[in-house]
Amino acid sequence: MSLKRLLLAAVTLASVSTGLLPLTVSSARAEIACESSLVLWSVSRKFHTYDRNVIKSGLRIEELYDAHPVYSTNHTSDTLIPRQYCKARAMMSDGRDRTVWYVIEYGQGFAGVSYRVDSCIPGFDPWHVYGADCFTVR
């Protein structure tokens, strides 16, 4: 490890331990939340792409509403990645209402900056990528 990297790691660790650089879900959630239009757009876009390339049902999400957090994890729990687990209702193009489960993982976007959203609609995960009934994003 180069001296520059070692120094950067020491400064980052000192900033985190003194509270100058907060690493909690609550501070990250101030920027992005379950009901954020960017997050809801990401959920809709991912379903559209997944449907077009994998399940080919021809359905799309017309509207996402009633989005709210279910629970969250932060750096004091078992994981080092803060996550916000969310639930919303989706009005689908077939007129049916379905539950959408999704998780926002902070610091997991491109190059570790921003966030990543994984989502699942029960019944639309034929290979159980997210476990039975979308268990891993609940």
PDB file of C-alpha atoms in Angstrom:
ATOM      1  CA  MET A   1       0.000   0.000   0.000  1.00  0.00           C
ATOM      2  CA  SER A   2       1.397   3.356  -0.979  1.00  0.00           C
ATOM      3  CA  LEU A   3       1.987   6.075   1.576  1.00  0.00           C
ATOM      4  CA  LYS A   4      -0.670   8.241  -0.091  1.00  0.00           C
ATOM      5  CA  ARG A   5      -3.328   5.517   0.245  1.00  0.00           C
ATOM      6  CA  LEU A   6      -2.325   4.803   3.816  1.00  0.00           C
ATOM      7  CA  LEU A   7      -2.601   8.486   4.694  1.00  0.00           C
ATOM      8  CA  LEU A   8      -5.999   8.750   2.971  1.00  0.00           C
ATOM      9  CA  ALA A   9      -7.268   5.698   4.861  1.00  0.00           C
ATOM     10  CA  ALA A  10      -6.062   7.150   8.178  1.00  0.00           C
ATOM     11  CA  VAL A  11      -7.750  10.509   7.515  1.00  0.00           C
ATOM     12  CA  THR A  12     -11.003   8.795   6.508  1.00  0.00           C
ATOM     13  CA  LEU A  13     -10.948   6.585   9.592  1.00  0.00           C
ATOM     14  CA  ALA A  14     -10.291   9.582  11.816  1.00  0.00           C
ATOM     15  CA  SER A  15     -13.142  11.515  10.172  1.00  0.00           C
ATOM     16  CA  VAL A  16     -15.567   8.655  10.672  1.00  0.00           C
ATOM     17  CA  SER A  17     -14.551   8.008  14.278  1.00  0.00           C
ATOM     18  CA  THR A  18     -14.841  11.684  15.232  1.00  0.00           C
ATOM     19  CA  GLY A  19     -18.191  12.101  13.522  1.00  0.00           C
ATOM     20  CA  LEU A  20     -16.961  14.549  10.887  1.00  0.00           C
ATOM     21  CA  LEU A  21     -17.976  12.083   8.191  1.00  0.00           C
ATOM     22  CA  PRO A  22     -21.271  10.456   9.212  1.00  0.00           C
ATOM     23  CA  LEU A  23     -21.860   6.944   7.924  1.00  0.00           C
ATOM     24  CA  THR A  24     -25.435   6.242   8.872  1.00  0.00           C
ATOM     25  CA  VAL A  25     -28.548   5.436   6.946  1.00  0.00           C
ATOM     26  CA  SER A  26     -30.294   8.457   8.424  1.00  0.00           C
ATOM     27  CA  SER A  27     -27.736  10.872   6.964  1.00  0.00           C
ATOM     28  CA  ALA A  28     -27.815   9.158   3.573  1.00  0.00           C
ATOM     29  CA  ARG A  29     -31.618   8.973   3.671  1.00  0.00           C
ATOM     30  CA  ALA A  30     -31.716  12.751   3.826  1.00  0.00           C
ATOM     31  CA  GLU A  31     -30.576  12.679   0.200  1.00  0.00           C
ATOM     32  CA  ILE A  32     -32.671   9.770  -1.066  1.00  0.00           C
ATOM     33  CA  ALA A  33     -35.737   8.036   0.377  1.00  0.00           C
ATOM     34  CA  CYS A  34     -38.243   5.323  -0.522  1.00  0.00           C
ATOM     35  CA  GLU A  35     -40.708   7.836  -1.940  1.00  0.00           C
ATOM     36  CA  SER A  36     -38.100   9.741  -3.958  1.00  0.00           C
ATOM     37  CA  SER A  37     -39.068  10.173  -7.594  1.00  0.00           C
ATOM     38  CA  LEU A  38     -35.573   9.020  -8.655  1.00  0.00           C
ATOM     39  CA  VAL A  39     -35.913   5.786  -6.707  1.00  0.00           C
ATOM     40  CA  LEU A  40     -39.431   5.109  -8.001  1.00  0.00           C
ATOM     41  CA  TRP A  41     -38.275   5.838 -11.558  1.00  0.00           C
ATOM     42  CA  SER A  42     -35.429   3.352 -11.076  1.00  0.00           C
ATOM     43  CA  VAL A  43     -37.862   0.661  -9.860  1.00  0.00           C
ATOM     44  CA  SER A  44     -40.122   1.217 -12.893  1.00  0.00           C
ATOM     45  CA  ARG A  45     -37.220   1.306 -15.344  1.00  0.00           C
ATOM     46  CA  LYS A  46     -35.666  -1.891 -13.976  1.00  0.00           C
ATOM     47  CA  PHE A  47     -38.995  -3.724 -14.210  1.00  0.00           C
ATOM     48  CA  HIS A  48     -39.455  -2.541 -17.800  1.00  0.00           C
ATOM     49  CA  THR A  49     -35.976  -3.757 -18.772  1.00  0.00           C
ATOM     50  CA  TYR A  50     -36.407  -7.055 -16.909  1.00  0.00           C
ATOM     51  CA  ASP A  51     -39.800  -7.672 -18.508  1.00  0.00           C
ATOM     52  CA  ARG A  52     -38.561  -6.843 -21.996  1.00  0.00           C
ATOM     53  CA  ASN A  53     -35.485  -9.103 -21.752  1.00  0.00           C
ATOM     54  CA  VAL A  54     -36.467 -11.925 -19.390  1.00  0.00           C
ATOM     55  CA  ILE A  55     -40.093 -12.552 -18.474  1.00  0.00           C
ATOM     56  CA  LYS A  56     -41.708 -11.001 -21.579  1.00  0.00           C
ATOM     57  CA  SER A  57     -45.142 -10.527 -20.042  1.00  0.00           C
ATOM     58  CA  GLY A  58     -45.715  -7.253 -21.877  1.00  0.00           C
ATOM     59  CA  LEU A  59     -46.681  -5.546 -18.620  1.00  0.00           C
ATOM     60  CA  ARG A  60     -45.342  -2.265 -17.357  1.00  0.00           C
ATOM     61  CA  ILE A  61     -45.688  -0.252 -14.184  1.00  0.00           C
ATOM     62  CA  GLU A  62     -48.116   2.601 -14.833  1.00  0.00           C
ATOM     63  CA  GLU A  63     -47.828   4.191 -11.396  1.00  0.00           C
ATOM     64  CA  LEU A  64     -46.048   3.602  -8.097  1.00  0.00           C
ATOM     65  CA  TYR A  65     -47.748   4.938  -4.979  1.00  0.00           C
ATOM     66  CA  ASP A  66     -47.909   4.455  -1.206  1.00  0.00           C
ATOM     67  CA  ALA A  67     -44.112   4.086  -1.052  1.00  0.00           C
ATOM     68  CA  HIS A  68     -42.780   3.831   2.478  1.00  0.00           C
ATOM     69  CA  PRO A  69     -39.826   2.387   4.400  1.00  0.00           C
ATOM     70  CA  VAL A  70     -40.141  -1.009   6.025  1.00  0.00           C
ATOM     71  CA  TYR A  71     -36.883  -1.002   8.003  1.00  0.00           C
ATOM     72  CA  SER A  72     -33.237  -0.056   7.611  1.00  0.00           C
ATOM     73  CA  THR A  73     -29.757  -1.175   8.512  1.00  0.00           C
ATOM     74  CA  ASN A  74     -26.734   0.970   9.198  1.00  0.00           C
ATOM     75  CA  HIS A  75     -23.059   0.634  10.032  1.00  0.00           C
ATOM     76  CA  THR A  76     -23.759  -0.399  13.619  1.00  0.00           C
ATOM     77  CA  SER A  77     -25.568  -3.549  12.551  1.00  0.00           C
ATOM     78  CA  ASP A  78     -24.237  -6.750  10.990  1.00  0.00           C
ATOM     79  CA  THR A  79     -23.547  -5.111   7.648  1.00  0.00           C
ATOM     80  CA  LEU A  80     -21.173  -2.422   6.451  1.00  0.00           C
ATOM     81  CA  ILE A  81     -23.554  -1.289   3.731  1.00  0.00           C
ATOM     82  CA  PRO A  82     -26.420   0.912   4.903  1.00  0.00           C
ATOM     83  CA  ARG A  83     -29.694  -0.196   3.362  1.00  0.00           C
ATOM     84  CA  GLN A  84     -33.238   1.090   3.346  1.00  0.00           C
ATOM     85  CA  TYR A  85     -35.892  -1.570   2.693  1.00  0.00           C
ATOM     86  CA  CYS A  86     -39.067  -0.241   1.119  1.00  0.00           C
ATOM     87  CA  LYS A  87     -42.510  -1.269  -0.037  1.00  0.00           C
ATOM     88  CA  ALA A  88     -44.839   0.356  -2.561  1.00  0.00           C
ATOM     89  CA  ARG A  89     -47.958  -0.406  -4.552  1.00  0.00           C
ATOM     90  CA  ALA A  90     -47.787  -0.625  -8.343  1.00  0.00           C
ATOM     91  CA  MET A  91     -50.641  -0.060 -10.742  1.00  0.00           C
ATOM     92  CA  MET A  92     -49.757  -2.308 -13.643  1.00  0.00           C
ATOM     93  CA  SER A  93     -50.749  -1.899 -17.297  1.00  0.00           C
ATOM     94  CA  ASP A  94     -53.199  -4.809 -16.925  1.00  0.00           C
ATOM     95  CA  GLY A  95     -55.148  -2.798 -14.336  1.00  0.00           C
ATOM     96  CA  ARG A  96     -54.059  -4.946 -11.388  1.00  0.00           C
ATOM     97  CA  ASP A  97     -52.513  -3.593  -8.226  1.00  0.00           C
ATOM     98  CA  ARG A  98     -49.354  -5.361  -7.021  1.00  0.00           C
ATOM     99  CA  THR A  99     -46.905  -4.991  -4.162  1.00  0.00           C
ATOM    100  CA  VAL A 100     -43.356  -3.965  -5.016  1.00  0.00           C
ATOM    101  CA  TRP A 101     -40.509  -4.652  -2.614  1.00  0.00           C
ATOM    102  CA  TYR A 102     -37.239  -2.788  -3.061  1.00  0.00           C
ATOM    103  CA  VAL A 103     -34.020  -1.965  -1.274  1.00  0.00           C
ATOM    104  CA  ILE A 104     -31.848   1.139  -1.550  1.00  0.00           C
ATOM    105  CA  GLU A 105     -28.167   0.376  -0.915  1.00  0.00           C
ATOM    106  CA  TYR A 106     -26.241   3.539  -0.116  1.00  0.00           C
ATOM    107  CA  GLY A 107     -22.693   3.923  -1.436  1.00  0.00           C
ATOM    108  CA  GLN A 108     -23.234   1.135  -3.983  1.00  0.00           C
ATOM    109  CA  GLY A 109     -23.737   3.203  -7.127  1.00  0.00           C
ATOM    110  CA  PHE A 110     -21.146   3.698  -9.854  1.00  0.00           C
ATOM    111  CA  ALA A 111     -17.643   3.689  -8.338  1.00  0.00           C
ATOM    112  CA  GLY A 112     -19.091   3.529  -4.811  1.00  0.00           C
ATOM    113  CA  VAL A 113     -20.832   6.864  -5.150  1.00  0.00           C
ATOM    114  CA  SER A 114     -24.586   7.395  -4.812  1.00  0.00           C
ATOM    115  CA  TYR A 115     -26.950   4.457  -4.353  1.00  0.00           C
ATOM    116  CA  ARG A 116     -28.293   1.318  -6.020  1.00  0.00           C
ATOM    117  CA  VAL A 117     -31.884   0.092  -6.100  1.00  0.00           C
ATOM    118  CA  ASP A 118     -32.897  -3.569  -6.348  1.00  0.00           C
ATOM    119  CA  SER A 119     -36.590  -4.351  -6.680  1.00  0.00           C
ATOM    120  CA  CYS A 120     -38.894  -7.319  -7.003  1.00  0.00           C
ATOM    121  CA  ILE A 121     -42.579  -7.942  -7.619  1.00  0.00           C
ATOM    122  CA  PRO A 122     -43.799 -11.308  -6.267  1.00  0.00           C
ATOM    123  CA  GLY A 123     -44.809 -13.552  -9.141  1.00  0.00           C
ATOM    124  CA  PHE A 124     -42.449 -11.828 -11.586  1.00  0.00           C
ATOM    125  CA  ASP A 125     -39.215 -13.497 -10.460  1.00  0.00           C
ATOM    126  CA  PRO A 126     -39.403 -16.905 -12.196  1.00  0.00           C
ATOM    127  CA  TRP A 127     -35.855 -17.935 -11.286  1.00  0.00           C
ATOM    128  CA  HIS A 128     -36.193 -16.722  -7.673  1.00  0.00           C
ATOM    129  CA  VAL A 129     -33.228 -14.369  -8.010  1.00  0.00           C
ATOM    130  CA  TYR A 130     -34.574 -12.555  -4.941  1.00  0.00           C
ATOM    131  CA  GLY A 131     -35.660 -15.739  -3.159  1.00  0.00           C
ATOM    132  CA  ALA A 132     -39.173 -17.011  -2.620  1.00  0.00           C
ATOM    133  CA  ASP A 133     -41.678 -14.133  -2.735  1.00  0.00           C
ATOM    134  CA  CYS A 134     -38.856 -11.554  -3.063  1.00  0.00           C
ATOM    135  CA  PHE A 135     -37.482 -12.420   0.377  1.00  0.00           C
ATOM    136  CA  THR A 136     -34.048 -10.770  -0.037  1.00  0.00           C
ATOM    137  CA  VAL A 137     -35.464  -7.306  -0.727  1.00  0.00           C
ATOM    138  CA  ARG A 138     -38.099  -7.376   2.015  1.00  0.00           C
TER     139      ARG A 138
END
